[in-house]
mmCIF file with all atom_site columns, C-alpha atoms in Angstrom:
data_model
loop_
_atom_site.group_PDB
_atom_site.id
_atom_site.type_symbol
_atom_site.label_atom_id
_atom_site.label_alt_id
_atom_site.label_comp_id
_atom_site.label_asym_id
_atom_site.label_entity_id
_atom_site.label_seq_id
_atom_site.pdbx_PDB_ins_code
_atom_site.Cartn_x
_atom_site.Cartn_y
_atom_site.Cartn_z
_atom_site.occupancy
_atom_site.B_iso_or_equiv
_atom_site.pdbx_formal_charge
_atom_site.auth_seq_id
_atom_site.auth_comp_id
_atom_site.auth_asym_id
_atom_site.auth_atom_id
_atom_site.pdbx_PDB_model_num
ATOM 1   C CA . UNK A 1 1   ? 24.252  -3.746  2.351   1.00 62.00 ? 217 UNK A CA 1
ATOM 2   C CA . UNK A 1 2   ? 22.020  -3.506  5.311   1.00 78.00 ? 218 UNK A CA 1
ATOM 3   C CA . UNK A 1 3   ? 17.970  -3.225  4.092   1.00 78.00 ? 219 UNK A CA 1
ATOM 4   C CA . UNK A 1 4   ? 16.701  0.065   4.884   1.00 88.00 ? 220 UNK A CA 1
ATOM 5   C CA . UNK A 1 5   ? 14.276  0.195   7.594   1.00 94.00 ? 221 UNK A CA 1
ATOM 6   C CA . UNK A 1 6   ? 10.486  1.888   6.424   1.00 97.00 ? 222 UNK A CA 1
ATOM 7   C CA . UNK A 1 7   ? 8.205   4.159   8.865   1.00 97.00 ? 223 UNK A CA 1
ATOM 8   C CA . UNK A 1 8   ? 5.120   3.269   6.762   1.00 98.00 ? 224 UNK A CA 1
ATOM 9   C CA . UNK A 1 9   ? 5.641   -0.163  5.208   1.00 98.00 ? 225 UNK A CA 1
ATOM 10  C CA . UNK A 1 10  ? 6.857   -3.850  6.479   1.00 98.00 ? 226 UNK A CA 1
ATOM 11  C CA . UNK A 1 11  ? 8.477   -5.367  3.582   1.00 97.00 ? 227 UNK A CA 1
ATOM 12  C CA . UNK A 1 12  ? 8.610   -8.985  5.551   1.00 97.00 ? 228 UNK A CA 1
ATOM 13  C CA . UNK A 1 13  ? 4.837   -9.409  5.306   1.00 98.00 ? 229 UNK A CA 1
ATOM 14  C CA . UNK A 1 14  ? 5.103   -9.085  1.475   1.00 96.00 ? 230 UNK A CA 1
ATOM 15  C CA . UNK A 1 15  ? 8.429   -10.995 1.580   1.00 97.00 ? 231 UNK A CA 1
ATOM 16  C CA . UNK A 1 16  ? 6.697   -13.811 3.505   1.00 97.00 ? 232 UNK A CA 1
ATOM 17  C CA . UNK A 1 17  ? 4.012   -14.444 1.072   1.00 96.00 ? 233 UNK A CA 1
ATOM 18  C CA . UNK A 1 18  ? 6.463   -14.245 -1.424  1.00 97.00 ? 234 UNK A CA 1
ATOM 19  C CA . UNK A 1 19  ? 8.479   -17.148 0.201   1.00 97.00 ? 235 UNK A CA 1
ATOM 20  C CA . UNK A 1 20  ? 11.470  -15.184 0.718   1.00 96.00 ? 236 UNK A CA 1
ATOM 21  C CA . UNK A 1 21  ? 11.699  -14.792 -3.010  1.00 97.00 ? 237 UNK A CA 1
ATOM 22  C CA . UNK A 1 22  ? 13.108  -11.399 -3.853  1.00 96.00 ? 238 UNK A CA 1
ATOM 23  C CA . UNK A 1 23  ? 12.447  -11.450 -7.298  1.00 97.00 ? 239 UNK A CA 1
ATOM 24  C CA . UNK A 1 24  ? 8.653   -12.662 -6.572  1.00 98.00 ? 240 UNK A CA 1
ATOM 25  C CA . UNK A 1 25  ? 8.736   -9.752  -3.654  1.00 98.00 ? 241 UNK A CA 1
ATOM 26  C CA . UNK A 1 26  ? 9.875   -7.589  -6.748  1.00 98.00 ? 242 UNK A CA 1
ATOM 27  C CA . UNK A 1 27  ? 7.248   -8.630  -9.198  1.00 98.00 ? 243 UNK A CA 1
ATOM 28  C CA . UNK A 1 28  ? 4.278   -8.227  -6.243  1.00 98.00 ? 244 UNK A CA 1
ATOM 29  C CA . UNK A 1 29  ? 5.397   -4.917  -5.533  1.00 98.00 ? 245 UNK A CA 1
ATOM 30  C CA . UNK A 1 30  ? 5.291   -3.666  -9.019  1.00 98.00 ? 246 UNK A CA 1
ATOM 31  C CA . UNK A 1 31  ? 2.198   -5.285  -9.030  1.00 98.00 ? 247 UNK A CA 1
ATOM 32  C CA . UNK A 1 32  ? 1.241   -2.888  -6.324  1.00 98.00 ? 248 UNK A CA 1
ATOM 33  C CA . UNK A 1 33  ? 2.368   0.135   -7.541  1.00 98.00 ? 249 UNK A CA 1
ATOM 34  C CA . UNK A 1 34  ? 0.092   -0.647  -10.498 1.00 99.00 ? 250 UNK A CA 1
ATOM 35  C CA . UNK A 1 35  ? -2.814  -1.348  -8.939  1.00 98.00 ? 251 UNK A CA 1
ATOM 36  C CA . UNK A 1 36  ? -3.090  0.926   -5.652  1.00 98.00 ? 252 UNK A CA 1
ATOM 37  C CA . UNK A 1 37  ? -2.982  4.202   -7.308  1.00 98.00 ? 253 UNK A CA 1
ATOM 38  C CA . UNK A 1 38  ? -5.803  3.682   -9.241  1.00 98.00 ? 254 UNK A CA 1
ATOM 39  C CA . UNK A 1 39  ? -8.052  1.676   -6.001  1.00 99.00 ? 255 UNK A CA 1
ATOM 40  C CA . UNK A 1 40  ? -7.048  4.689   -4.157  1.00 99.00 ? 256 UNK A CA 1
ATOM 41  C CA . UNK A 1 41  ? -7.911  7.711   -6.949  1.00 99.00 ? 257 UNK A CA 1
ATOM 42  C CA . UNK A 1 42  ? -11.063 6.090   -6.978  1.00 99.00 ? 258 UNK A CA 1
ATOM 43  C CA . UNK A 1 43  ? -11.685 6.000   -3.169  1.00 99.00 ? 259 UNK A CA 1
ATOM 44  C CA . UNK A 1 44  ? -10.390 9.679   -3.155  1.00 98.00 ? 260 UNK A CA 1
ATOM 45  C CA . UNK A 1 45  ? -12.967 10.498  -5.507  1.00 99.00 ? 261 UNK A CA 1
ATOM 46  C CA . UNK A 1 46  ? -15.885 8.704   -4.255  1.00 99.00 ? 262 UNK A CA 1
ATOM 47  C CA . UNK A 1 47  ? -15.129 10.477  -0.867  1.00 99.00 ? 263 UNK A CA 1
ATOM 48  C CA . UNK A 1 48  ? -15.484 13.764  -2.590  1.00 98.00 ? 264 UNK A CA 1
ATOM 49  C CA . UNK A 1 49  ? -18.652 12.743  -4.306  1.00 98.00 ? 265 UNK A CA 1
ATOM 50  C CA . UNK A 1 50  ? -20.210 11.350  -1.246  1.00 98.00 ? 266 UNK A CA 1
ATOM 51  C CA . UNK A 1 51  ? -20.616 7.918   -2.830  1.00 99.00 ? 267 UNK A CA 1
ATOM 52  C CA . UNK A 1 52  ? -20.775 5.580   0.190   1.00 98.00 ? 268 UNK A CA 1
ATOM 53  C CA . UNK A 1 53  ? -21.383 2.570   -1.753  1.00 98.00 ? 269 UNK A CA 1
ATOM 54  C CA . UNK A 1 54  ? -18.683 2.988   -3.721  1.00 99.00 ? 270 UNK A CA 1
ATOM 55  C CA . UNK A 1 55  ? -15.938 4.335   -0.395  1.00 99.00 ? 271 UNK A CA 1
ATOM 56  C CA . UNK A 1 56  ? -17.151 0.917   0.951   1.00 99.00 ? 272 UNK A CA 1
ATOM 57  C CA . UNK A 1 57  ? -16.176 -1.241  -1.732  1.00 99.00 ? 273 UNK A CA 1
ATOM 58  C CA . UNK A 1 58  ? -13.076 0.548   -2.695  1.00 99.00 ? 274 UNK A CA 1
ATOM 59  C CA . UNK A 1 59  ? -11.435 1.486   1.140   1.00 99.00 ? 275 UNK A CA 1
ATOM 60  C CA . UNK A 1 60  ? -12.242 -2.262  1.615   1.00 99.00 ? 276 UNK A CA 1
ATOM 61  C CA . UNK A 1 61  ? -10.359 -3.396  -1.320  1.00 98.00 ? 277 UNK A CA 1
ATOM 62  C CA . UNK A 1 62  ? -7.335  -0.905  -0.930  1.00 99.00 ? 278 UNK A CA 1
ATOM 63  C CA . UNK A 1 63  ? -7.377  -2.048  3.003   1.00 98.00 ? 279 UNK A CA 1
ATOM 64  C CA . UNK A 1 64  ? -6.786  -5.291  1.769   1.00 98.00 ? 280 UNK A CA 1
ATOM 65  C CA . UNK A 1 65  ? -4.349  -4.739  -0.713  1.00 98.00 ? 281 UNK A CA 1
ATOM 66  C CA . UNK A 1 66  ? -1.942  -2.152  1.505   1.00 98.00 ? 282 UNK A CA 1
ATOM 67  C CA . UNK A 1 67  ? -1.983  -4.891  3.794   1.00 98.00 ? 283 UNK A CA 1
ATOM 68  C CA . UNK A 1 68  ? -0.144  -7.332  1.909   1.00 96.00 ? 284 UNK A CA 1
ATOM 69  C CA . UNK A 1 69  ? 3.085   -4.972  2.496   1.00 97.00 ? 285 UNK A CA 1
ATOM 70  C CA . UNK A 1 70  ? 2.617   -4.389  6.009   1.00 98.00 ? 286 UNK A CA 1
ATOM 71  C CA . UNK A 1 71  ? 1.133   -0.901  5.607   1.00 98.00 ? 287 UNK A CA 1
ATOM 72  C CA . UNK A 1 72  ? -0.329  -1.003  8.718   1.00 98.00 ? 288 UNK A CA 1
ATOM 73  C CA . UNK A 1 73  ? -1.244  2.401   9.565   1.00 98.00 ? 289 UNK A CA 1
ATOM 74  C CA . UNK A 1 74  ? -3.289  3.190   6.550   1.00 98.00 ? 290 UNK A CA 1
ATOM 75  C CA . UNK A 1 75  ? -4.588  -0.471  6.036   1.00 99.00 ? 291 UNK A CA 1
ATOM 76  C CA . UNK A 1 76  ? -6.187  0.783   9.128   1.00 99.00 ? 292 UNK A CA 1
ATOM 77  C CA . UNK A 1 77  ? -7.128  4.029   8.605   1.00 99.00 ? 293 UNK A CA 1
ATOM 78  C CA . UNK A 1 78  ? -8.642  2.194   5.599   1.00 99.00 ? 294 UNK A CA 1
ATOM 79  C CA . UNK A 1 79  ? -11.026 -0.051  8.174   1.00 99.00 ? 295 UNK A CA 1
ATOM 80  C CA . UNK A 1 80  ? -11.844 3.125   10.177  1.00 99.00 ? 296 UNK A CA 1
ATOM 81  C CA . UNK A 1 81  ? -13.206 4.401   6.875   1.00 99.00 ? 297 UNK A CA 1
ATOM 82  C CA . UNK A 1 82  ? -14.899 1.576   5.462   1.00 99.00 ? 298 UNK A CA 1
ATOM 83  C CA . UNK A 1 83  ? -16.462 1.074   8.904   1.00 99.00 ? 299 UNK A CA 1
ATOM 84  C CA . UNK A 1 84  ? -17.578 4.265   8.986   1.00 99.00 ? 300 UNK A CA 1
ATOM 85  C CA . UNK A 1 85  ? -19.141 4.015   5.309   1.00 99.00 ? 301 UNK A CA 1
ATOM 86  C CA . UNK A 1 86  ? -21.538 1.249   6.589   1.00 98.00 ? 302 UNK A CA 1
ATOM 87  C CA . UNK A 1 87  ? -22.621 3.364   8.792   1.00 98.00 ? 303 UNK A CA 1
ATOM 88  C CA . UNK A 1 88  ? -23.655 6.444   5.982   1.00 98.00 ? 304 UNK A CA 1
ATOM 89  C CA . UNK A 1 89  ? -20.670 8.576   8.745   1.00 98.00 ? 305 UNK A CA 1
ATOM 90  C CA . UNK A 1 90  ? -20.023 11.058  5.417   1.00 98.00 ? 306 UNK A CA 1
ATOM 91  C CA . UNK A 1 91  ? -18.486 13.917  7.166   1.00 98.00 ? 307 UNK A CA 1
ATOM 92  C CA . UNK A 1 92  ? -16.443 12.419  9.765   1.00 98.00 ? 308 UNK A CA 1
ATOM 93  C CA . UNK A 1 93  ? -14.820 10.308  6.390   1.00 99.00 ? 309 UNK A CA 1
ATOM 94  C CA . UNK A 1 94  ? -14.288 13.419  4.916   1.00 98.00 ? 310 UNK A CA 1
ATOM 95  C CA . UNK A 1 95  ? -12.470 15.070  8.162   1.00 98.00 ? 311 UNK A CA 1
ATOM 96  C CA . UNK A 1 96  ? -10.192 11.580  7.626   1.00 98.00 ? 312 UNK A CA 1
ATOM 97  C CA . UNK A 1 97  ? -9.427  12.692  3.851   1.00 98.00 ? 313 UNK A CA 1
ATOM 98  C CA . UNK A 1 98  ? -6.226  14.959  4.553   1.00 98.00 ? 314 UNK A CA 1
ATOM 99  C CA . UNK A 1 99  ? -4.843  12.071  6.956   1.00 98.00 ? 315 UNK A CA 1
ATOM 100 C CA . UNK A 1 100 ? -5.651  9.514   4.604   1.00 98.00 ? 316 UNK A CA 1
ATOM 101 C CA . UNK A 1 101 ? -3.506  11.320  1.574   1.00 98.00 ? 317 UNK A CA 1
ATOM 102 C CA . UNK A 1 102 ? -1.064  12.042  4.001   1.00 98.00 ? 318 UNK A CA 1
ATOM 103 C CA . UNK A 1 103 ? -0.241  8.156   5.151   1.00 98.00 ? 319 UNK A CA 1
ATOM 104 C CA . UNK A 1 104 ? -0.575  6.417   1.617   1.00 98.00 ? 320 UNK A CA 1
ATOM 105 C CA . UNK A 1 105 ? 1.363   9.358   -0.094  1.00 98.00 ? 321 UNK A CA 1
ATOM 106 C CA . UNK A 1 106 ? 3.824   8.164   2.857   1.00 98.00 ? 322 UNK A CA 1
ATOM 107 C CA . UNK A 1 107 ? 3.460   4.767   2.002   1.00 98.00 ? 323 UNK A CA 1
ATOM 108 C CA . UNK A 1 108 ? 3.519   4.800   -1.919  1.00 98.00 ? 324 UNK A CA 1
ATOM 109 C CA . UNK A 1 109 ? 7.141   6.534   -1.113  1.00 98.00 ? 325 UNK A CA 1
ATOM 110 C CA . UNK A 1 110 ? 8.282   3.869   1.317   1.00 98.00 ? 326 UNK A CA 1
ATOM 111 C CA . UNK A 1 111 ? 6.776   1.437   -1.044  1.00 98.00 ? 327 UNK A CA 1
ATOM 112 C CA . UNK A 1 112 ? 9.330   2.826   -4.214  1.00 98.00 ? 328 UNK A CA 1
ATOM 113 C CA . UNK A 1 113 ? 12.185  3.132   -1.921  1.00 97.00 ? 329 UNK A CA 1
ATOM 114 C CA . UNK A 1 114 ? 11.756  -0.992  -1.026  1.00 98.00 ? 330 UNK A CA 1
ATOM 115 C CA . UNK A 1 115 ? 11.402  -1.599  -4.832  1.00 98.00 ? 331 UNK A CA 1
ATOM 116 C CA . UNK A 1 116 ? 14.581  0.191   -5.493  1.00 97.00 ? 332 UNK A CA 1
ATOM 117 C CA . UNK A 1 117 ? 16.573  -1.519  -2.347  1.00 97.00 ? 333 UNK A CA 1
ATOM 118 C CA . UNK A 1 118 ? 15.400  -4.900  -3.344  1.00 96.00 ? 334 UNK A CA 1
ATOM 119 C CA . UNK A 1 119 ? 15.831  -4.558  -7.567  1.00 97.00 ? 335 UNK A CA 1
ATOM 120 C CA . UNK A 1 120 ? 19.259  -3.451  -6.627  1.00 96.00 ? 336 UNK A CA 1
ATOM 121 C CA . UNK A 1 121 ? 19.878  -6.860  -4.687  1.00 93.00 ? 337 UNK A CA 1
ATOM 122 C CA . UNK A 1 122 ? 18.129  -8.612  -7.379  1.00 93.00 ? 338 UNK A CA 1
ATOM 123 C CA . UNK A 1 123 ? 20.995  -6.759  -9.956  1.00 92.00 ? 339 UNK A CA 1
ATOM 124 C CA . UNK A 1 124 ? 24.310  -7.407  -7.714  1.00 91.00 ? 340 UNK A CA 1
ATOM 125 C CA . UNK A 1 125 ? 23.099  -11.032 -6.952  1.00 85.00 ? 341 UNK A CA 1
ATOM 126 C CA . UNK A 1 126 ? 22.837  -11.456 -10.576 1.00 86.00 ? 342 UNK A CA 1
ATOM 127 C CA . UNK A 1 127 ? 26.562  -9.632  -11.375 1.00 82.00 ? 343 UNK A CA 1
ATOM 128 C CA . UNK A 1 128 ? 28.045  -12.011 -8.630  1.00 73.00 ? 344 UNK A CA 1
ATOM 129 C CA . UNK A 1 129 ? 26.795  -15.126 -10.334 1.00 66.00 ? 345 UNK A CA 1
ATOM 130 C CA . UNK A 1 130 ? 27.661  -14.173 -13.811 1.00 56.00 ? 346 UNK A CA 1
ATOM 131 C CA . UNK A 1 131 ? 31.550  -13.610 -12.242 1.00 53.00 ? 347 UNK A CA 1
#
């Protein structure tokens, strides 16, 4: 079965630093998914409350983060933003928000899809050995 190909995501980077261990890539990605939602929820909201400490810390972290699976486009979006926090640019983060749900909504789908691809691997490698 030929691995999908993503618009938003590059499963090799994650896949690399997982040493070509699928069910390590598997495990990190979960990992993900449990993690990101929450880093970005709180950026979201820190960008509606005009916290800039807080939009620093947290698009920093996320940037970070996003870029362990090759999200490229919103890891940086994500530097745009925490750039523009050090330099107290409030509004023209706000004018990013809409873009910003847009790619990691984008992402967090590509993200599942990869999960799915790869767990399925992960199952029919483990039916052909047990034949």
């Amino acid at each position: 079965m030929t691995q999908p190909q993503y618009q938003y995501i590059n499963p090799a980077v994650l896949l690399d630093a997982a040493g070509q261990d699928t069910q390590v890539f598997v495990e990190l990605t979960r990992t993900f998914l449990e993690i990101a939602p929450p880093m970005f929820e709180r950026l979201a909201k820190a960008i509606e409350a005009g916290n800039l400490r807080v939009i620093t810390l947290e698009s920093h972290s996320l940037k970070g983060t996003v870029a362990l699976i090759g999200a490229h486009l919103v890891a940086s979006l994500l530097e745009q933003i925490e750039s523009l926090s050090r330099h107290a640019e409030l509004d023209r983060i706000r004018s990013m928000k809409a873009e910003l749900n847009t790619l990691y909504t984008a992402t967090d789908a590509d993200v599942r899809d990869c999960l799915a691809y790869f767990t399925a691997q992960l199952e029919r490698d483990a039916t052909g050995r047990a034949r």
